[in-house]
């Protein structure tokens, strides 16, 4: 038997106003000892660190100044904690969990105002260099007496902080002031600098000039989206085209809005040089940028437990992939024995009893850490039980993974099958479950395919999000109903939500539940012939007041949205896992701009998903769109709001 983690500590993004930050660690089997490490060394309790078994608490202290450093320590240093678990001489260490303090610094002191002149019909770029912030800010702009707080088809708030105005007109002329908004802190800072835009009509040809282009080198994490910004001015209005040198733009994974190139779900093959070229009748101008694809460390082949007789050689192999190149570190029962980026093979000659225990391989780069472990058992032999002598260890350079290993895409888990593979017909109870209804006989020869077993995520202490899918074929569904019942209560009837949920909607928020209560859910469909049928019942879900894992703290950022048909909008977003908390997917909330009604919700599964098509929309109608990410513990803060119009 060896120690195992039930819950490992995860990085925490915190507000100073929260007063304290808590890291948690649970392990098995019973009797496992839990210790805590700070930056690789045993934690020493003091006035700002308190340890109590499974919990390590950081007392954040009082604010010193606007820099948001606490009175006890400087959180801008690399501060991380690990949980070390011990059981019968075997030791296992968790991955590092960082303490990240949310910050929002002010804009630099007042500087001279900027005057910008734009030709009507060109793209105007209102520059903004946002202040340092964790997480990254979303910019807004004061314009004359109004606020530009969301992107539209013509005005785009870019991730760089700038505002781009396509097909600029005289109505866009005026005074702009940049505002930086930190969505996690829910705080804003306003620049003292004013940008005054002047718009003039073209009178004579103007040669093309590129006024905005990417840096010479940019980077994006594998699977994420990135926008390469490019804007040009001139008359006639310049045309901007993008090319990839020595290759092609990724088919089906890029879009151009204005002069900007938006790459979706970047892959290793997207790395290279991208060329932005602006041209009009007066000439052409070009800029280039090198795109580097970064990747979180991944251990390509898991370590395996080993049972050896004393005197044999022990060999462990930990091939890794990642960019920047990961640094490898080997631990034996919690003690570091090798720390060298080139050594992915560990060789222990003439193994003895003292070499038994838990071995761990850690691979780290700027994006994160991955680790794996193996238990080595040594039997018989005459070797002594002296203290571990780490000079016995050796290593060799592993073959290049480019030659040996290939990448594997992560499998996507499909929806649940019907319960026991059988269809079960149940009539829909009356609202609020006050009376039971008799089962209704279904029309003969008609196939009724019910919705899937629902998945449940916590939204708050009294609400959950219910998600389901609908199979293809069978009789069309007119609408569905969400039903739930509390488990463990006598004579607990199924409760039915009053609202008729459209067939294309596959998620619904159920509110007014009891904190601490245990519930089951199911989805009942009403078909075009007015028959109804309930799907499989969910697993039991307990609505914990203090869930066992952390919910996501920051939300995604919507980068771009465009109409792809009169009834559909393609949405693209970015999500940076600042606090390393696992997410299950994303909620998309949308409503018609001209209404102040309830947002409709779409659920998108998959932590690495970065785009989705919202369907069943009305033609020629503007929509406000915002997002959240979620896991079983709850939802994040909302994203920025993006407004766009169907065709």
PDB file of N, CA, C and O in Angstrom, residues 255 560-572 612-615 617 644-647:
ATOM      1  N   UNK A 255     -10.155  33.236 -39.574  1.00  0.00           N
ATOM      2  CA  UNK A 255     -11.125  34.210 -40.061  1.00  0.00           C
ATOM      3  C   UNK A 255     -10.441  35.566 -40.086  1.00  0.00           C
ATOM      4  O   UNK A 255      -9.560  35.845 -39.266  1.00  0.00           O
ATOM      5  N   UNK A 560     -14.136  37.307 -30.664  1.00  0.00           N
ATOM      6  CA  UNK A 560     -14.707  37.632 -31.969  1.00  0.00           C
ATOM      7  C   UNK A 560     -16.015  36.862 -32.147  1.00  0.00           C
ATOM      8  O   UNK A 560     -16.161  35.737 -31.666  1.00  0.00           O
ATOM      9  N   UNK A 561     -16.969  37.493 -32.812  1.00  0.00           N
ATOM     10  CA  UNK A 561     -18.215  36.827 -33.172  1.00  0.00           C
ATOM     11  C   UNK A 561     -18.675  37.381 -34.515  1.00  0.00           C
ATOM     12  O   UNK A 561     -18.520  38.577 -34.788  1.00  0.00           O
ATOM     13  N   UNK A 562     -19.245  36.503 -35.348  1.00  0.00           N
ATOM     14  CA  UNK A 562     -19.747  36.962 -36.643  1.00  0.00           C
ATOM     15  C   UNK A 562     -20.923  36.100 -37.063  1.00  0.00           C
ATOM     16  O   UNK A 562     -21.033  34.923 -36.700  1.00  0.00           O
ATOM     17  N   UNK A 563     -21.825  36.723 -37.821  1.00  0.00           N
ATOM     18  CA  UNK A 563     -22.959  35.980 -38.354  1.00  0.00           C
ATOM     19  C   UNK A 563     -22.491  35.065 -39.474  1.00  0.00           C
ATOM     20  O   UNK A 563     -21.730  35.475 -40.346  1.00  0.00           O
ATOM     21  N   UNK A 564     -22.940  33.812 -39.438  1.00  0.00           N
ATOM     22  CA  UNK A 564     -22.602  32.874 -40.506  1.00  0.00           C
ATOM     23  C   UNK A 564     -23.833  32.526 -41.344  1.00  0.00           C
ATOM     24  O   UNK A 564     -23.713  31.873 -42.374  1.00  0.00           O
ATOM     25  N   UNK A 565     -25.001  32.965 -40.878  1.00  0.00           N
ATOM     26  CA  UNK A 565     -26.244  32.765 -41.626  1.00  0.00           C
ATOM     27  C   UNK A 565     -27.303  33.675 -40.992  1.00  0.00           C
ATOM     28  O   UNK A 565     -27.040  34.298 -39.952  1.00  0.00           O
ATOM     29  N   UNK A 566     -28.492  33.746 -41.569  1.00  0.00           N
ATOM     30  CA  UNK A 566     -29.541  34.561 -40.942  1.00  0.00           C
ATOM     31  C   UNK A 566     -29.976  34.045 -39.566  1.00  0.00           C
ATOM     32  O   UNK A 566     -30.632  34.778 -38.829  1.00  0.00           O
ATOM     33  N   UNK A 567     -29.597  32.817 -39.211  1.00  0.00           N
ATOM     34  CA  UNK A 567     -30.063  32.256 -37.943  1.00  0.00           C
ATOM     35  C   UNK A 567     -28.925  31.747 -37.059  1.00  0.00           C
ATOM     36  O   UNK A 567     -29.177  31.038 -36.087  1.00  0.00           O
ATOM     37  N   UNK A 568     -27.673  32.096 -37.373  1.00  0.00           N
ATOM     38  CA  UNK A 568     -26.555  31.547 -36.606  1.00  0.00           C
ATOM     39  C   UNK A 568     -25.404  32.542 -36.500  1.00  0.00           C
ATOM     40  O   UNK A 568     -25.142  33.306 -37.424  1.00  0.00           O
ATOM     41  N   UNK A 569     -24.737  32.511 -35.343  1.00  0.00           N
ATOM     42  CA  UNK A 569     -23.567  33.343 -35.079  1.00  0.00           C
ATOM     43  C   UNK A 569     -22.437  32.437 -34.614  1.00  0.00           C
ATOM     44  O   UNK A 569     -22.627  31.596 -33.725  1.00  0.00           O
ATOM     45  N   UNK A 570     -21.252  32.592 -35.207  1.00  0.00           N
ATOM     46  CA  UNK A 570     -20.060  31.864 -34.770  1.00  0.00           C
ATOM     47  C   UNK A 570     -19.352  32.694 -33.706  1.00  0.00           C
ATOM     48  O   UNK A 570     -19.043  33.866 -33.920  1.00  0.00           O
ATOM     49  N   UNK A 571     -19.100  32.072 -32.556  1.00  0.00           N
ATOM     50  CA  UNK A 571     -18.502  32.759 -31.404  1.00  0.00           C
ATOM     51  C   UNK A 571     -17.126  32.165 -31.120  1.00  0.00           C
ATOM     52  O   UNK A 571     -16.951  30.938 -31.144  1.00  0.00           O
ATOM     53  N   UNK A 572     -16.155  33.030 -30.842  1.00  0.00           N
ATOM     54  CA  UNK A 572     -14.790  32.592 -30.533  1.00  0.00           C
ATOM     55  C   UNK A 572     -14.352  33.265 -29.237  1.00  0.00           C
ATOM     56  O   UNK A 572     -14.671  34.430 -28.992  1.00  0.00           O
ATOM     57  N   UNK A 612     -17.865  28.120 -30.909  1.00  0.00           N
ATOM     58  CA  UNK A 612     -19.168  27.452 -30.961  1.00  0.00           C
ATOM     59  C   UNK A 612     -20.081  28.267 -31.872  1.00  0.00           C
ATOM     60  O   UNK A 612     -19.972  29.494 -31.956  1.00  0.00           O
ATOM     61  N   UNK A 613     -20.998  27.575 -32.558  1.00  0.00           N
ATOM     62  CA  UNK A 613     -21.999  28.252 -33.384  1.00  0.00           C
ATOM     63  C   UNK A 613     -23.329  28.269 -32.632  1.00  0.00           C
ATOM     64  O   UNK A 613     -23.870  27.216 -32.283  1.00  0.00           O
ATOM     65  N   UNK A 614     -23.831  29.466 -32.360  1.00  0.00           N
ATOM     66  CA  UNK A 614     -25.136  29.644 -31.711  1.00  0.00           C
ATOM     67  C   UNK A 614     -26.196  29.645 -32.803  1.00  0.00           C
ATOM     68  O   UNK A 614     -26.149  30.475 -33.718  1.00  0.00           O
ATOM     69  N   UNK A 615     -27.137  28.726 -32.727  1.00  0.00           N
ATOM     70  CA  UNK A 615     -28.135  28.583 -33.796  1.00  0.00           C
ATOM     71  C   UNK A 615     -29.528  28.972 -33.306  1.00  0.00           C
ATOM     72  O   UNK A 615     -29.710  29.404 -32.169  1.00  0.00           O
ATOM     73  N   UNK A 617     -31.429  31.483 -34.212  1.00  0.00           N
ATOM     74  CA  UNK A 617     -31.565  32.916 -33.951  1.00  0.00           C
ATOM     75  C   UNK A 617     -32.494  33.543 -34.990  1.00  0.00           C
ATOM     76  O   UNK A 617     -32.812  32.936 -36.006  1.00  0.00           O
ATOM     77  N   UNK A 644     -23.272  41.390 -31.698  1.00  0.00           N
ATOM     78  CA  UNK A 644     -23.182  41.230 -33.144  1.00  0.00           C
ATOM     79  C   UNK A 644     -24.573  40.926 -33.698  1.00  0.00           C
ATOM     80  O   UNK A 644     -25.496  40.627 -32.945  1.00  0.00           O
ATOM     81  N   UNK A 645     -24.699  40.994 -35.021  1.00  0.00           N
ATOM     82  CA  UNK A 645     -26.002  40.914 -35.668  1.00  0.00           C
ATOM     83  C   UNK A 645     -26.034  39.774 -36.664  1.00  0.00           C
ATOM     84  O   UNK A 645     -25.049  39.514 -37.358  1.00  0.00           O
ATOM     85  N   UNK A 646     -27.157  39.078 -36.720  1.00  0.00           N
ATOM     86  CA  UNK A 646     -27.325  38.024 -37.722  1.00  0.00           C
ATOM     87  C   UNK A 646     -27.540  38.661 -39.097  1.00  0.00           C
ATOM     88  O   UNK A 646     -27.838  39.847 -39.220  1.00  0.00           O
ATOM     89  N   UNK A 647     -27.399  37.826 -40.138  1.00  0.00           N
ATOM     90  CA  UNK A 647     -27.529  38.349 -41.509  1.00  0.00           C
ATOM     91  C   UNK A 647     -28.973  38.641 -41.857  1.00  0.00           C
ATOM     92  O   UNK A 647     -29.882  38.020 -41.337  1.00  0.00           O
TER      93      UNK A 647
END
